[in-house]
């Protein structure tokens, strides 16, 4: 697709503004002045946050920058599990609840910091006994059960890097990831619960294990209880691994730059990238951002409703909240089990005060309707967060009005697996928010918007978002592939990290993310963001969700193709399709009127809820399909293909 134009056209106008409520502002962790403080000396700013961690050997150096490789606090030593657990227990906070746990079938547990430390030590001792040692990699493929953070922290305690593989991935995905980084052990569960069904985790591992010679042991936590195959010598029950183990375990002294974990994410090729995160800088920034962006207090019940298998869960269910001694919630299942009010019943039961979820979830709740929300008391909530994709103003307003009761600040947080922590987001006691904008870079963060020539685009314009200086939780590279690291992030513009997103800044310097740069269309020389068209569609009262892609077009270069789901499960009509196409034209300018519009019951999404635009583009253009193993529901694709064929046929006829 053509990415050579000057700047991305910003078409929507958003005039609503929400200053922080005065009561919230007065008590907020982040107070005005923090931006100036960080800007005066960003290294001193990060140093002060790093000093709040517990170091076994204090660091004397803050940053060594050998572009594009950063080393933060590089002569310091610390252990992540000690920072997450021991220091709270030693401070007399061992009885504090670290996690409320709710399984999908309704089973509940309360896990204190003291109990979590005991569990981590016992499992860490068990791993050591199996021969897992400092410097090894350990794969983890588990459902959302308490043993998952226990396994991660146990690895951290003994200096083994974890590589969590989301429980929705296929055996092939396990094989690729395990073999790429040569993991020595694989930790899993018998099965997991998902929408009342049993997910065959161990059986998937068995298929994978036939092709992963580096794995010596597979450790299996019992979650569901059905019998599973156990290969003698290789496979061990979790309960046997911890049996008789002590609840004390000497933590490894880790260098700040030792690998804490790998997390694989997709790039532009079929081979996933093993993103490397190290210890000191990562903990510094996840703890700082968790405290500042979510305004965490001891009295909070914090819920990040993501899966720990993605970076959001690593940073904002495990490491950030535990570093801060937070009380968090972990829920195993889907939001529609046993009914579509599950999340709201959880908020009510645990009196959740801070909720962090994704736009795709919010739009799904909108589609389901208010009745499920209104049945529950959500008055405990005081702050709402969004992450994962651009949030359209309508979803933002719905979230604010119907979940937040109009009283909670909404923080739209932009970041990536690669950045490790939140980079661009409001600070809820300071920032005036605008529906659909992630607002400004956080204190200490440098960002800019560049055009194709690498020049900074003045306020009011759009282009490529870049990060202009190193940050503590930045990726340290791609496992085994420094060249790909340089190529993907540091080659397009000299000395700038290329995030891969299109973004516009308004006259006040607020950032408006517009989707990945390969999701920008060029229609008759006009650059139009797929996100803006989606947002326009979703602003129509009948539309629940929309995905927009560009399709090659002889006349206009690209034509806009829309896939739309309707509220209340309606099926749509030719008249409504015309109305919606016109609606987009009215909203964004006539030239944006989509050429094609297809109704569908569901959009193809990855298990993490991202709309698979690449797949939709392939469907729109009638090309062969690539890998769809991460599709949540692959029947959706078949349906869409059929419909797209019909549409294209009409065109030719
Ligand atoms: C990509 C990163 C961040 C953790 C979960 C996703 C998109 C993420 C936002 C946001 C607009 C966003 C970007 C980014 N994205 N948050 N608030 N507004 N876009 O992590 O899988 O590494 O994806 O997600 O396109 O590049 P990820």
XYZ file of C-alpha atoms and ligand atoms in Angstrom:
680
model
C 0.000 0.000 0.000
C 1.076 3.570 -0.622
C 2.644 5.210 2.404
C 4.443 8.051 0.681
C 2.050 10.936 1.201
C 2.943 13.773 3.538
C 0.702 13.266 6.508
C -2.310 11.281 7.432
C -5.497 13.204 6.987
C -7.325 13.746 10.173
C -10.956 13.994 9.417
C -13.007 13.633 12.543
C -13.505 16.524 14.889
C -13.975 15.829 18.555
C -14.862 18.753 20.759
C -15.881 17.126 24.049
C -13.438 17.692 26.928
C -13.369 16.124 30.387
C -11.137 17.761 32.973
C -10.327 15.568 35.996
C -12.994 15.775 38.712
C -11.639 18.072 41.440
C -11.974 15.419 44.148
C -9.977 12.969 42.062
C -7.323 15.538 41.212
C -6.792 16.470 44.867
C -5.965 12.913 45.936
C -4.135 11.754 42.806
C -0.700 10.109 42.973
C 0.495 12.183 40.018
C 0.302 15.901 40.650
C 0.958 18.802 38.271
C 4.661 19.492 38.022
C 5.555 15.865 37.323
C 5.928 16.518 33.578
C 8.295 19.440 34.160
C 10.242 17.477 36.758
C 10.752 14.579 34.323
C 11.576 16.880 31.419
C 14.286 18.717 33.376
C 16.229 15.450 33.663
C 14.534 12.323 32.413
C 17.353 10.087 33.602
C 17.065 11.475 37.142
C 13.304 10.923 36.946
C 13.704 7.234 36.093
C 16.526 6.875 38.598
C 14.235 8.064 41.396
C 11.668 5.416 40.457
C 14.344 2.729 40.207
C 15.574 3.590 43.719
C 12.131 2.666 45.075
C 12.799 -0.953 44.126
C 14.738 -3.244 46.439
C 18.261 -3.779 45.108
C 20.604 -6.524 46.299
C 23.405 -4.419 44.893
C 22.506 -0.773 44.246
C 23.248 0.560 40.781
C 25.603 3.466 40.151
C 24.862 3.934 36.447
C 21.486 4.902 35.037
C 21.705 4.438 31.267
C 24.230 3.102 28.794
C 22.873 3.802 25.322
C 24.579 2.051 22.487
C 21.861 2.601 19.918
C 19.675 0.627 19.486
C 20.710 -1.332 22.583
C 19.934 0.110 26.008
C 21.295 -0.962 29.367
C 19.476 0.532 32.341
C 20.844 0.488 35.904
C 23.313 -1.980 34.465
C 25.627 -2.536 37.430
C 22.748 -3.117 39.868
C 21.458 -6.478 41.090
C 17.953 -7.386 42.148
C 15.368 -10.137 41.941
C 11.909 -9.535 40.489
C 10.122 -11.995 42.787
C 11.677 -10.360 45.862
C 10.389 -6.992 44.682
C 6.932 -8.433 44.030
C 6.637 -10.477 47.220
C 9.302 -10.655 49.929
C 9.594 -6.955 50.558
C 5.837 -6.616 51.170
C 5.832 -9.588 53.517
C 8.866 -8.230 55.379
C 7.090 -4.883 55.698
C 4.296 -6.624 57.611
C 1.920 -6.717 54.648
C 1.881 -10.496 54.270
C -1.817 -10.689 55.139
C -2.797 -8.299 52.390
C -4.638 -9.917 49.511
C -2.537 -10.022 46.364
C -5.175 -11.714 44.222
C -8.844 -12.399 44.481
C -9.310 -15.328 42.160
C -12.550 -16.296 40.473
C -12.671 -19.338 38.228
C -15.154 -19.541 35.390
C -17.277 -22.219 37.134
C -17.542 -19.855 40.113
C -14.825 -21.227 42.414
C -13.105 -18.512 44.429
C -9.834 -18.032 46.265
C -8.149 -15.232 48.168
C -4.374 -15.310 47.945
C -2.362 -13.156 50.331
C 1.140 -11.879 49.656
C 2.380 -14.288 52.327
C 0.685 -17.286 50.721
C 1.837 -16.264 47.257
C 5.442 -16.046 48.458
C 5.170 -19.518 50.016
C 3.746 -20.970 46.793
C 6.400 -19.293 44.652
C 9.211 -20.551 46.872
C 7.931 -24.119 46.895
C 7.542 -24.187 43.134
C 10.895 -22.461 42.608
C 12.574 -25.096 44.775
C 10.800 -27.782 42.761
C 12.039 -26.300 39.486
C 15.592 -26.133 40.838
C 15.381 -29.766 41.874
C 14.425 -30.646 38.299
C 17.608 -28.971 37.142
C 16.167 -25.691 35.880
C 18.801 -23.033 36.481
C 19.729 -19.410 36.056
C 19.898 -18.473 32.372
C 17.465 -21.177 31.179
C 14.194 -20.467 29.385
C 10.925 -22.007 30.574
C 7.720 -22.081 28.501
C 4.393 -21.567 30.262
C 1.104 -22.522 28.560
C -1.648 -22.180 31.121
C -5.174 -21.013 31.730
C -5.856 -17.999 33.958
C -5.326 -19.787 37.255
C -3.208 -18.661 40.224
C -0.508 -21.174 39.298
C 0.261 -19.040 36.237
C 1.673 -16.020 38.123
C 3.231 -18.467 40.607
C 5.093 -20.163 37.748
C 6.271 -16.830 36.324
C 7.520 -15.563 39.683
C 9.185 -18.896 40.480
C 11.136 -18.649 37.219
C 12.117 -15.091 38.114
C 13.225 -16.239 41.553
C 15.694 -18.797 40.191
C 16.824 -16.633 37.292
C 15.159 -18.570 34.477
C 13.402 -16.457 31.848
C 9.768 -17.340 31.250
C 8.159 -17.436 27.861
C 4.407 -17.394 28.362
C 2.438 -18.755 25.418
C -1.192 -17.644 25.444
C -3.490 -20.599 26.202
C -5.454 -20.062 22.994
C -2.486 -20.864 20.771
C -2.231 -24.079 18.778
C 0.376 -26.841 19.208
C 2.272 -25.477 16.180
C 2.595 -22.108 17.859
C 4.002 -23.807 20.950
C 6.544 -25.673 18.842
C 7.785 -22.517 17.075
C 8.166 -20.543 20.282
C 9.741 -23.304 22.353
C 12.233 -24.212 19.656
C 13.178 -20.630 18.867
C 14.397 -20.022 22.410
C 15.211 -23.627 23.367
C 13.068 -23.833 26.506
C 14.066 -26.601 28.939
C 10.687 -27.050 30.617
C 7.034 -26.547 29.750
C 4.495 -25.710 32.457
C 0.842 -26.302 31.694
C -2.468 -27.500 33.153
C -4.565 -30.560 32.435
C -7.303 -28.449 30.877
C -8.820 -25.003 31.283
C -12.362 -23.661 31.384
C -13.620 -21.436 28.608
C -17.301 -20.607 28.105
C -18.202 -23.820 29.875
C -16.011 -25.922 27.605
C -12.784 -27.675 28.474
C -9.664 -26.453 26.694
C -7.264 -29.385 26.114
C -4.033 -27.722 27.199
C -2.069 -30.834 28.104
C -3.219 -32.636 24.953
C -1.983 -29.649 22.896
C 1.325 -29.845 24.741
C 1.562 -33.563 23.950
C 1.300 -32.821 20.236
C 3.897 -30.063 20.546
C 6.262 -32.095 22.716
C 6.852 -34.555 19.880
C 8.725 -31.731 18.126
C 10.428 -29.872 20.970
C 13.577 -31.824 21.869
C 14.901 -29.135 24.238
C 12.070 -29.728 26.747
C 13.135 -32.105 29.508
C 10.065 -31.812 31.715
C 6.413 -30.946 31.354
C 4.807 -29.885 34.640
C 1.029 -30.158 34.803
C -1.207 -28.256 37.223
C -4.578 -29.879 37.861
C -7.381 -27.488 36.970
C -10.308 -29.454 35.559
C -9.567 -32.975 36.738
C -10.205 -35.173 33.701
C -7.510 -37.809 33.178
C -4.663 -36.778 30.839
C -1.740 -38.700 29.388
C 1.381 -38.462 31.535
C 4.619 -39.688 29.987
C 6.751 -41.276 32.699
C 10.019 -39.455 33.328
C 9.024 -36.411 31.282
C 5.657 -35.347 32.702
C 5.114 -34.435 36.351
C 2.136 -33.197 38.316
C 2.555 -29.744 39.853
C 1.497 -31.185 43.204
C 4.368 -33.692 43.076
C 6.880 -31.014 42.101
C 6.048 -28.917 45.173
C 5.507 -31.838 47.575
C 7.876 -31.596 50.526
C 9.470 -28.377 49.245
C 10.374 -25.624 51.672
C 8.540 -22.292 51.699
C 11.851 -20.503 51.675
C 13.947 -20.282 48.552
C 17.112 -18.284 48.152
C 16.516 -15.849 45.250
C 19.175 -15.517 42.544
C 20.989 -12.212 42.421
C 20.124 -11.017 38.961
C 21.858 -8.295 37.051
C 19.462 -5.498 36.117
C 20.022 -6.416 32.476
C 19.460 -10.167 32.883
C 16.547 -11.506 30.866
C 13.282 -11.554 32.844
C 11.119 -12.886 30.053
C 10.478 -13.426 26.389
C 7.108 -12.719 24.899
C 6.449 -13.615 21.284
C 4.502 -11.191 19.145
C 3.668 -11.094 15.467
C 5.564 -8.939 13.048
C 5.292 -8.539 9.328
C 6.616 -12.005 8.568
C 5.098 -15.330 9.547
C 7.782 -15.954 12.196
C 6.859 -14.451 15.559
C 9.403 -12.215 17.273
C 10.642 -13.140 20.749
C 10.594 -9.755 22.454
C 13.229 -9.538 25.211
C 12.499 -7.799 28.497
C 15.101 -7.511 31.241
C 14.779 -6.996 34.973
C 15.628 -3.604 36.497
C 14.341 -1.173 33.899
C 11.236 -3.203 33.217
C 10.219 -3.354 36.886
C 10.981 0.331 37.322
C 8.678 1.471 34.573
C 5.812 -0.989 35.068
C 5.687 -0.086 38.768
C 5.869 3.663 38.076
C 3.232 3.658 35.357
C 0.930 1.380 37.313
C 1.033 3.763 40.243
C 0.680 6.952 38.212
C -1.728 6.006 35.432
C -4.031 3.871 37.597
C -3.584 6.084 40.653
C -3.176 2.981 42.770
C -3.958 3.275 46.511
C -3.913 0.617 49.240
C -7.703 0.769 49.375
C -8.119 -0.137 45.701
C -9.353 -3.381 44.215
C -7.715 -3.314 40.825
C -8.815 -5.414 37.878
C -7.016 -5.726 34.602
C -9.360 -7.987 32.642
C -6.715 -9.054 30.108
C -5.130 -12.494 29.834
C -1.705 -12.935 31.451
C -0.636 -14.536 28.163
C -0.326 -11.066 26.602
C 1.955 -8.221 27.633
C -0.921 -6.383 29.294
C -1.191 -9.227 31.768
C 2.569 -9.496 32.308
C 2.924 -5.797 33.103
C -0.423 -4.935 34.655
C -1.651 -8.149 36.300
C 1.661 -9.553 37.483
C 4.737 -7.326 37.717
C 3.350 -3.780 38.090
C 0.573 -4.508 40.595
C 2.674 -6.906 42.674
C 5.613 -4.487 42.797
C 3.158 -1.932 44.150
C 1.596 -4.314 46.682
C -1.787 -3.990 44.989
C -4.875 -6.082 45.603
C -5.897 -7.357 42.173
C -8.437 -9.651 40.678
C -7.913 -12.573 38.325
C -10.877 -14.020 36.456
C -10.432 -17.205 34.479
C -13.207 -17.154 31.927
C -15.140 -15.267 29.289
C -17.405 -12.252 29.937
C -20.526 -14.045 28.683
C -20.484 -17.059 30.961
C -22.878 -18.031 32.431
C -24.433 -14.799 31.143
C -23.440 -11.495 29.624
C -23.404 -9.791 33.016
C -20.465 -11.800 34.385
C -17.941 -8.956 34.491
C -20.396 -6.624 36.178
C -21.320 -9.227 38.771
C -17.589 -9.525 39.531
C -17.163 -5.753 39.818
C -20.107 -5.693 42.227
C -19.001 -8.679 44.337
C -15.406 -7.549 44.874
C -16.180 -3.815 44.841
C -13.661 -3.276 42.077
C -12.403 0.317 42.013
C -10.162 0.311 38.917
C -11.063 -1.536 35.719
C -8.718 -1.929 32.727
C -10.079 -3.521 29.558
C -10.031 -3.281 25.759
C -12.127 -1.328 23.246
C -13.208 -4.527 21.544
C -14.679 -5.703 24.842
C -16.380 -2.358 25.388
C -17.978 -2.471 21.956
C -19.123 -6.023 22.623
C -20.812 -4.862 25.830
C -22.486 -2.076 23.853
C -23.773 -4.663 21.419
C -25.141 -6.821 24.237
C -27.103 -3.908 25.626
C -27.488 -2.059 28.911
C -29.714 -4.581 30.642
C -26.696 -6.661 31.701
C -24.924 -3.620 33.062
C -27.857 -2.104 34.886
C -28.534 -5.235 36.905
C -25.363 -4.597 38.898
C -24.051 -2.018 41.331
C -20.939 -0.528 39.746
C -20.664 2.388 42.160
C -17.337 1.118 43.573
C -15.543 2.034 40.321
C -13.442 5.195 40.378
C -11.162 4.849 37.334
C -11.448 3.151 33.933
C -8.671 2.190 31.539
C -8.583 1.123 27.900
C -5.827 -0.621 25.953
C -5.042 -2.563 22.807
C -6.385 -0.559 19.918
C -7.703 2.886 19.176
C -10.937 3.478 21.044
C -13.643 5.189 19.049
C -15.294 8.173 20.745
C -18.660 6.407 20.973
C -17.210 3.442 22.842
C -15.221 5.809 25.046
C -18.391 7.769 25.920
C -20.392 4.605 26.517
C -17.666 3.292 28.846
C -17.554 6.586 30.721
C -21.326 7.012 30.983
C -22.581 3.472 31.523
C -19.705 1.712 33.280
C -18.156 4.708 35.003
C -21.461 6.391 35.830
C -20.074 9.619 34.394
C -17.824 10.075 37.443
C -14.696 8.033 36.611
C -11.777 9.366 34.577
C -11.096 7.216 31.497
C -7.444 6.588 30.629
C -6.793 5.392 27.084
C -3.320 3.884 27.335
C -1.132 3.449 24.261
C 1.796 1.050 24.353
C 3.052 -2.205 22.828
C 4.596 -5.549 23.708
C 7.853 -3.886 22.707
C 7.510 -0.865 24.985
C 6.787 -3.059 28.037
C 4.779 -0.347 29.754
C 2.308 2.414 29.042
C 3.893 5.256 27.054
C 1.129 7.623 26.019
C -1.840 8.079 28.332
C -3.642 10.613 30.458
C -2.640 10.976 34.104
C -6.094 10.821 35.636
C -5.686 13.623 38.189
C -4.032 16.029 35.773
C -5.045 15.460 32.182
C -8.151 16.809 30.495
C -9.340 13.826 28.474
C -10.978 13.734 25.049
C -13.022 10.746 23.862
C -10.793 8.755 21.533
C -7.417 10.329 22.363
C -4.606 8.749 24.378
C -3.642 12.407 25.058
C 0.087 12.934 25.815
C 3.352 11.059 26.373
C 3.846 10.191 30.033
C 6.508 12.028 32.052
C 9.973 10.951 30.934
C 8.793 9.685 27.537
C 9.887 11.285 24.274
C 7.611 10.933 21.256
C 7.133 12.661 17.939
C 5.149 12.389 14.730
C 7.226 12.189 11.552
C 6.430 12.382 7.862
C 7.985 10.101 5.246
C 11.050 12.313 5.041
C 11.608 11.906 8.773
C 10.616 15.489 9.548
C 8.564 16.312 12.601
C 4.984 17.058 11.571
C 3.660 20.251 13.173
C 0.710 20.046 15.566
C -2.491 19.481 13.653
C -0.902 16.929 11.320
C -0.423 13.185 11.252
C 2.218 10.637 10.345
C 4.383 7.950 11.934
C 4.669 7.860 15.698
C 8.240 7.449 16.877
C 9.831 7.336 20.306
C 12.724 9.720 20.486
C 14.690 8.519 23.496
C 15.257 5.225 25.310
C 12.917 4.230 28.154
C 13.577 1.762 30.982
C 11.115 -0.982 29.966
C 11.971 -0.916 26.278
C 12.576 -4.214 24.542
C 16.233 -5.176 24.564
C 15.901 -6.766 21.160
C 14.472 -9.852 19.498
C 15.655 -13.248 20.746
C 18.454 -14.462 18.494
C 17.922 -11.791 15.872
C 19.563 -8.415 16.421
C 19.352 -7.696 12.726
C 15.599 -8.040 12.641
C 15.422 -5.766 15.696
C 17.358 -3.022 13.885
C 15.443 -3.530 10.692
C 11.932 -3.514 12.180
C 12.292 -0.625 14.601
C 15.391 1.445 13.873
C 15.907 1.519 10.129
C 13.170 3.735 8.726
C 14.293 6.879 10.566
C 17.751 7.466 12.063
C 17.868 7.501 15.893
C 14.096 7.042 16.257
C 12.147 3.984 17.387
C 9.434 3.252 14.822
C 6.344 1.965 16.599
C 4.439 1.096 13.438
C 1.356 3.135 14.219
C -0.162 6.078 12.424
C -1.022 8.956 14.681
C -2.232 12.523 14.505
C -1.620 15.333 16.962
C -4.251 17.985 17.442
C -3.508 21.666 17.958
C -3.195 21.072 21.702
C -0.655 18.294 21.242
C -3.034 15.432 22.056
C -2.213 12.164 20.278
C -4.926 10.395 18.274
C -3.882 6.900 17.247
C -5.148 5.745 13.894
C -4.182 2.106 13.744
C -1.132 0.395 12.327
C 0.507 2.164 9.438
C -0.316 -0.719 7.162
C -3.981 -0.107 7.956
C -4.013 3.290 6.353
C -5.822 3.492 3.029
C -5.161 5.761 0.113
C -8.287 6.563 -1.851
C -7.918 8.929 -4.790
C -4.767 10.328 -3.235
C -6.441 10.888 0.075
C -5.023 9.097 3.036
C -7.803 7.765 5.200
C -7.388 5.812 8.382
C -9.354 2.599 8.644
C -9.974 3.566 12.267
C -11.660 6.799 11.350
C -14.059 5.082 8.989
C -14.737 2.429 11.628
C -15.382 5.103 14.168
C -17.810 6.838 11.804
C -19.655 3.572 11.205
C -19.871 2.779 14.887
C -21.309 6.230 15.569
C -24.442 5.067 13.686
C -27.046 3.894 16.175
C -27.563 0.520 14.473
C -23.901 -0.479 14.235
C -22.228 -2.570 16.908
C -18.791 -3.083 15.405
C -17.029 -2.360 12.178
C -13.763 -3.315 10.528
C -12.496 -1.437 7.508
C -9.784 -2.366 5.024
C -8.491 -1.065 1.738
C -9.040 -3.055 -1.462
C -7.038 -2.385 -4.629
C -9.103 -0.377 -7.061
C -8.328 0.468 -10.681
C -9.688 3.971 -10.456
C -9.060 5.220 -6.975
C -5.976 3.221 -5.961
C -7.762 1.735 -3.041
C -11.431 1.398 -2.256
C -12.877 1.237 1.213
C -14.356 -2.083 2.256
C -16.427 -2.266 5.437
C -17.413 -5.299 7.466
C -20.209 -4.423 9.865
C -22.013 -6.158 12.708
C -25.331 -4.718 13.845
C -26.701 -4.185 17.322
C -29.236 -6.648 18.612
C -28.101 -9.286 16.107
C -29.907 -7.664 13.140
C -28.966 -8.982 9.700
C -29.017 -5.802 7.591
C -30.401 -4.885 4.177
C -29.382 -3.174 0.952
C -31.125 -0.013 2.172
C -29.235 -0.027 5.448
C -25.933 -0.643 3.645
C -26.565 2.431 1.494
C -27.541 4.420 4.551
C -24.342 3.457 6.360
C -22.137 4.239 3.379
C -23.772 7.645 3.162
C -23.395 8.061 6.907
C -19.628 7.656 6.618
C -19.568 10.167 3.767
C -21.518 12.629 5.843
C -19.270 12.101 8.813
C -15.864 12.327 7.205
C -16.380 13.923 3.799
C -17.990 12.556 0.693
C -14.816 11.089 -0.766
C -14.686 8.677 2.169
C -17.987 7.025 1.213
C -17.142 3.325 1.278
C -17.464 1.421 -1.949
C -18.289 -1.921 -0.345
C -20.164 -2.776 2.813
C -20.817 -6.301 4.033
C -22.887 -7.297 7.049
C -21.714 -10.136 9.209
C -22.704 -11.654 12.555
C -19.117 -11.620 13.863
C -15.792 -10.117 12.879
C -12.723 -12.351 12.665
C -10.617 -11.645 15.725
C -7.530 -13.044 17.320
C -8.019 -14.643 20.709
C -6.800 -11.421 22.265
C -9.677 -9.644 20.564
C -7.845 -7.779 17.828
C -9.676 -7.574 14.551
C -7.659 -9.445 11.930
C -7.453 -6.728 9.304
C -4.802 -8.486 7.272
C -7.184 -11.397 6.917
C -10.060 -9.096 6.012
C -7.881 -7.476 3.359
C -7.164 -10.885 1.923
C -10.855 -11.665 1.943
C -11.730 -8.319 0.358
C -9.202 -8.892 -2.389
C -10.124 -12.523 -2.890
C -6.592 -13.740 -2.090
C -5.654 -16.986 -0.463
C -5.741 -16.969 3.302
C -2.669 -17.050 5.497
C -2.364 -18.525 8.960
C -5.608 -18.364 10.902
C -4.652 -20.460 13.902
C -5.188 -17.525 16.240
C -8.708 -16.868 15.039
C -11.263 -17.021 17.819
C -13.903 -18.445 15.488
C -12.752 -19.640 12.082
C -16.280 -20.159 10.719
C -16.520 -16.367 10.537
C -13.946 -16.352 7.778
C -15.894 -18.753 5.590
C -19.004 -16.650 5.884
C -17.147 -13.447 5.088
C -15.427 -15.014 2.095
C -18.744 -16.077 0.633
C -20.212 -12.645 1.053
C -17.176 -10.844 -0.312
C -17.323 -13.083 -3.415
C -20.973 -12.146 -3.906
C -20.138 -8.454 -3.598
C -17.244 -8.686 -6.049
C -19.432 -10.639 -8.462
C -22.017 -7.875 -8.395
C -19.249 -5.459 -9.238
C -18.159 -7.355 -12.351
C -21.716 -8.011 -13.465
C -0.360 -2.265 19.190
C 0.451 -3.059 20.157
C -0.431 -2.544 24.664
C -0.709 -3.873 25.133
C -1.678 -4.652 24.303
C -1.366 -4.683 22.840
C -2.251 -0.935 19.347
C -2.408 -0.598 21.826
C -3.526 1.250 21.931
C -4.249 2.437 22.231
C -4.390 2.860 19.941
C -3.295 0.945 20.579
C -1.178 -0.215 18.557
C 0.093 -0.846 19.044
N -2.613 -0.220 20.552
N -2.962 0.275 22.665
N -4.529 2.788 23.495
N -4.660 3.205 21.205
N -3.734 1.754 19.583
O -0.021 -4.969 22.628
O -0.203 -6.709 20.838
O 1.944 -5.436 21.229
O -0.064 -4.361 20.186
O -1.697 -2.194 19.677
O -1.372 -0.457 17.198
O 1.146 -0.722 18.116
P 0.464 -5.440 21.205
